[in-house]
Amino acid sequence: MARVTAGLTTSHIPAIGAAVDLGKTGEPYWQPVFAGYEWTKAWAAAEPPDVVILIYNDHMTSFTPQIVPTFALGCADEFAPADEGYGARPVPVVPGHADLATHLAQSLILDEFDLTLFFELDVDHGLTVPLSLVYGQPEQWPVRVIPLAVNVVNYPPPTGNRCYRLGQAIRRAVHSYSEDLSVQVWSTGGMSHQLQGPRAGFINSKFDNEFFDRLIADPADLARLSHIEYLREAGSEGIELVDWLIMRGALGGSVTELHRHYHVPGSNTAVGHLVLAPADFPGRPEEA
Ligand code: DHB
Ligand code: FE
């Protein structure tokens, strides 16, 4: 049987991808950002999953104002890195897992989560930057990836509670897949940031640190946070944080915190990163 074996969240700032691609990760500005991923890289090498369900948001790169799916699941065998205006990132094509994705589609839709399914889509920095942060610059990505795109760009995004419950349904779906697979669930985006308007550059470290704690200890309560509170407290693009509740829902009741990293600033954003283990797979932090 397939199992959800760990959860991970991280910011997906595009300038981080450029720093990796241009060999700038050791520069003084970037060094403290990347230092917080060293633990994760060692852990990821020691605990490779078979598949990552990677929850992210497309930034009007592949979806356009003509089509705005709230939740869209990638059922293809592979996904190419998108050209976001300055050429596609020089990273490998992302291998999918069409069979598990098709199973997730069936399980989730029959569980009353009416997903859009996509069979071809280029993936933007929301998906490729986290892969670079965790796996560096390999010839091929070492895991298969099932993309799940969440609309947080065009109003209205889904509620935090809907995201949390979708994560719980993902857990049920993974656990009903007959093949023995280790499946991690990653959510990307956040933390507080605002890229536009008079509050551009807004960061709220108090909110971000409480968000970490509440996500770990009481996600059902955190899921009640309203859109207007995200907007006020985390900035207009801080709404990406609703995606983190999908990962948390997929881990079940209690979790162990394996690793946490927080750094301000990374580009215009508070960089936040967590690695969590579900109670049934407590993880082996001492080995990392
Ligand atoms: C930045 C952060 C994002 O999440 C994003 O999608 C684009 C830009 C930034 O900090 O510059
Ligand atoms: Fe973003």
XYZ file of C-alpha atoms and ligand atoms in Angstrom:
300
model
C 0.000 0.000 0.000
C 1.132 3.543 -0.656
C 1.848 5.719 2.377
C 2.282 9.444 3.071
C 5.729 9.386 4.681
C 6.584 13.082 5.121
C 5.455 16.620 4.415
C 7.477 19.631 3.334
C 6.690 23.282 2.761
C 8.833 25.973 1.227
C 8.717 29.394 -0.372
C 9.202 29.223 -4.150
C 10.728 32.632 -4.922
C 11.799 32.793 -8.608
C 15.037 34.672 -7.785
C 16.101 31.572 -5.792
C 15.878 29.582 -9.034
C 17.975 32.201 -10.802
C 20.555 32.096 -7.964
C 20.848 28.300 -8.375
C 20.971 28.433 -12.166
C 23.584 31.229 -12.231
C 25.802 29.726 -9.504
C 25.168 32.508 -6.963
C 24.037 30.467 -3.941
C 27.269 31.217 -2.030
C 26.982 35.001 -2.399
C 26.516 36.874 0.913
C 22.895 37.780 0.119
C 21.908 34.195 -0.708
C 24.122 32.174 1.638
C 21.778 32.399 4.688
C 18.793 31.507 2.513
C 20.387 28.328 1.167
C 22.033 27.400 4.497
C 18.564 26.594 5.833
C 18.124 23.884 3.199
C 21.347 21.973 3.983
C 19.606 19.795 6.576
C 16.842 19.090 4.105
C 19.209 18.101 1.309
C 20.880 15.519 3.585
C 17.478 14.241 4.750
C 16.180 14.093 1.177
C 19.189 12.058 0.061
C 18.714 9.643 2.989
C 14.915 9.305 2.632
C 14.088 9.401 -1.076
C 10.352 8.944 -1.650
C 8.972 7.324 -4.799
C 6.607 10.182 -5.528
C 6.079 13.775 -4.416
C 2.594 15.261 -4.649
C 3.644 18.864 -5.180
C 1.032 21.480 -4.355
C 1.867 24.850 -5.864
C 0.328 27.744 -7.688
C 0.775 28.627 -11.311
C 1.454 32.390 -11.647
C -0.544 33.052 -14.845
C 2.210 31.173 -16.648
C 0.369 28.161 -18.050
C -3.132 28.989 -16.902
C -4.387 32.312 -18.198
C -7.273 34.633 -17.266
C -9.356 32.578 -19.729
C -9.189 29.408 -17.590
C -8.970 29.539 -13.794
C -9.274 26.073 -12.217
C -9.396 26.160 -8.418
C -7.644 22.794 -8.058
C -5.921 21.140 -11.051
C -4.185 17.750 -10.895
C -1.393 16.738 -13.304
C -2.011 13.278 -14.758
C 0.684 13.289 -17.460
C 3.931 11.290 -17.655
C 6.034 14.449 -17.669
C 5.873 18.223 -17.303
C 8.255 20.638 -19.004
C 9.696 23.689 -17.182
C 7.794 26.776 -18.337
C 9.189 29.793 -20.131
C 8.243 32.624 -17.755
C 9.459 35.368 -20.044
C 13.218 34.903 -19.809
C 13.458 31.369 -21.244
C 12.735 28.077 -19.492
C 14.950 27.294 -16.474
C 17.819 24.931 -17.359
C 16.402 22.148 -15.181
C 15.317 18.616 -16.136
C 11.833 17.823 -17.376
C 9.731 16.780 -14.359
C 8.695 13.096 -14.516
C 5.086 12.472 -13.508
C 3.302 9.393 -12.157
C 0.245 9.050 -14.361
C -1.031 5.891 -12.682
C -1.053 7.252 -9.123
C -2.363 10.580 -10.425
C -5.263 8.820 -12.137
C -6.001 6.970 -8.910
C -5.913 10.261 -6.987
C -8.300 11.771 -9.538
C -10.781 8.948 -9.095
C -10.517 8.831 -5.320
C -10.697 12.627 -4.845
C -13.518 13.246 -7.302
C -15.601 10.394 -5.872
C -14.761 11.873 -2.450
C -16.529 15.040 -3.762
C -13.479 17.207 -4.560
C -14.247 18.237 -8.127
C -10.753 18.628 -9.545
C -9.731 19.813 -12.988
C -7.404 17.276 -14.603
C -4.588 18.280 -16.914
C -2.648 16.017 -19.256
C -0.222 18.609 -20.578
C 1.102 21.659 -18.727
C 4.400 23.498 -18.375
C 5.303 24.058 -14.735
C 6.603 27.386 -13.427
C 8.817 28.485 -10.520
C 6.133 27.472 -8.017
C 7.058 23.852 -8.773
C 10.650 23.883 -10.063
C 12.252 26.158 -7.432
C 11.344 23.822 -4.522
C 12.805 20.861 -6.458
C 16.052 22.826 -6.886
C 16.137 23.747 -3.190
C 15.805 20.105 -2.121
C 17.643 18.229 -4.903
C 20.116 20.810 -6.230
C 21.144 20.503 -9.875
C 20.888 16.813 -10.859
C 20.887 15.460 -14.418
C 17.443 13.986 -13.735
C 15.069 14.691 -10.848
C 15.353 11.724 -8.446
C 11.579 11.536 -7.770
C 8.386 11.426 -9.736
C 6.145 14.424 -9.181
C 2.370 14.798 -9.325
C 1.595 18.515 -9.635
C -1.512 19.890 -7.936
C -2.056 23.524 -8.926
C -4.205 25.689 -6.644
C -5.598 29.028 -7.778
C -4.413 31.744 -5.388
C -3.859 34.335 -8.108
C -7.386 35.197 -9.285
C -10.040 36.013 -6.681
C -11.628 33.903 -5.212
C -9.033 31.401 -3.995
C -10.233 28.369 -2.032
C -10.620 28.725 1.740
C -7.976 27.404 4.086
C -10.537 24.940 5.396
C -11.250 23.576 1.906
C -7.508 23.139 1.411
C -7.132 21.374 4.764
C -9.958 18.984 3.940
C -8.529 18.340 0.463
C -5.275 17.334 2.165
C -7.180 14.884 4.367
C -8.800 13.437 1.216
C -5.359 13.132 -0.421
C -4.240 11.069 2.569
C -7.224 8.728 2.108
C -6.526 8.525 -1.625
C -2.821 7.702 -1.222
C -3.551 5.084 1.431
C -5.997 3.301 -0.888
C -3.425 2.843 -3.703
C -2.349 -0.787 -3.812
C 1.299 -0.387 -4.838
C 3.899 -0.016 -2.083
C 4.996 3.587 -2.588
C 6.517 6.186 -0.299
C 4.709 9.430 -1.072
C 5.698 12.856 0.241
C 3.380 15.843 0.083
C 4.990 19.251 -0.496
C 3.289 22.636 -0.483
C 4.996 25.710 -1.868
C 4.526 29.473 -1.683
C 4.508 32.098 1.062
C 5.391 33.197 3.580
C 4.287 36.812 4.038
C 4.872 38.942 0.969
C 3.222 41.574 -1.163
C 4.512 42.232 -4.673
C 2.180 45.077 -5.640
C 0.532 48.335 -4.564
C 1.368 50.709 -1.704
C 2.289 47.860 0.668
C 4.745 46.208 -1.779
C 7.566 44.705 0.265
C 5.319 44.003 3.267
C 6.629 41.251 5.592
C 5.132 40.108 8.919
C 7.519 37.842 10.837
C 5.246 37.603 13.885
C 2.422 36.266 11.723
C 4.757 33.865 9.875
C 6.177 32.338 13.045
C 2.725 31.897 14.538
C 1.625 30.324 11.251
C 4.381 27.684 11.585
C 3.332 26.888 15.158
C -0.388 26.764 14.428
C 0.112 24.653 11.293
C 1.939 22.072 13.373
C -0.136 22.126 16.557
C -3.688 23.087 15.582
C -4.259 23.075 11.809
C -8.047 22.780 12.140
C -8.064 26.126 13.966
C -5.613 27.710 11.507
C -7.862 26.536 8.660
C -10.512 29.002 9.903
C -8.324 32.023 9.061
C -10.275 34.159 6.567
C -8.997 35.543 3.275
C -9.090 39.094 4.613
C -6.840 38.064 7.517
C -4.299 36.553 5.093
C -4.434 39.761 3.073
C -3.962 42.046 6.094
C -1.454 39.956 8.016
C 0.545 38.208 5.254
C 0.196 40.604 2.299
C -1.591 40.051 -1.004
C 0.664 37.181 -2.120
C 0.745 35.690 1.392
C -2.499 33.960 0.387
C -0.205 31.306 -1.149
C -0.017 29.992 2.422
C -3.463 28.336 2.130
C -1.632 25.668 0.088
C 0.350 24.698 3.186
C -2.863 23.442 4.792
C -3.180 20.807 2.035
C 0.164 19.311 3.037
C -0.824 19.449 6.694
C -4.161 17.717 6.071
C -2.353 14.937 4.230
C -0.177 14.169 7.277
C -3.076 13.247 9.580
C -3.455 14.107 13.283
C -0.213 14.783 15.094
C 3.142 15.470 13.457
C 6.791 15.743 14.429
C 8.720 18.817 13.336
C 11.957 17.600 11.732
C 13.263 20.912 10.451
C 12.362 24.608 10.310
C 13.986 27.524 8.509
C 12.942 31.177 8.399
C 14.871 34.016 6.813
C 14.035 37.574 5.759
C 14.415 38.634 3.035
C 14.598 36.437 -0.023
C 13.789 38.769 -2.896
C 10.512 40.381 -1.698
C 9.476 37.495 0.506
C 9.893 35.977 3.961
C 11.513 32.606 3.208
C 9.851 29.844 5.211
C 10.502 26.112 5.129
C 9.307 23.146 7.192
C 9.829 19.389 7.104
C 7.259 17.387 9.066
C 6.799 13.686 9.766
C 3.399 12.073 10.322
C 2.859 10.067 13.522
C 2.979 6.733 11.641
C 6.348 7.612 9.998
C 8.200 9.481 12.740
C 11.298 10.103 10.590
C 14.930 9.699 11.502
C 16.262 13.209 12.079
C 19.368 11.923 13.883
C 20.621 10.397 10.607
C 20.476 13.591 8.615
C 8.439 36.550 -5.399
C 7.814 35.587 -4.612
C 6.860 34.725 -5.169
O 6.190 33.778 -4.449
C 6.568 34.801 -6.514
O 5.692 33.922 -7.030
C 7.170 35.780 -7.303
C 8.107 36.652 -6.747
C 9.464 37.472 -4.828
O 9.708 37.468 -3.620
O 10.075 38.215 -5.602
Fe 4.529 32.831 -5.774
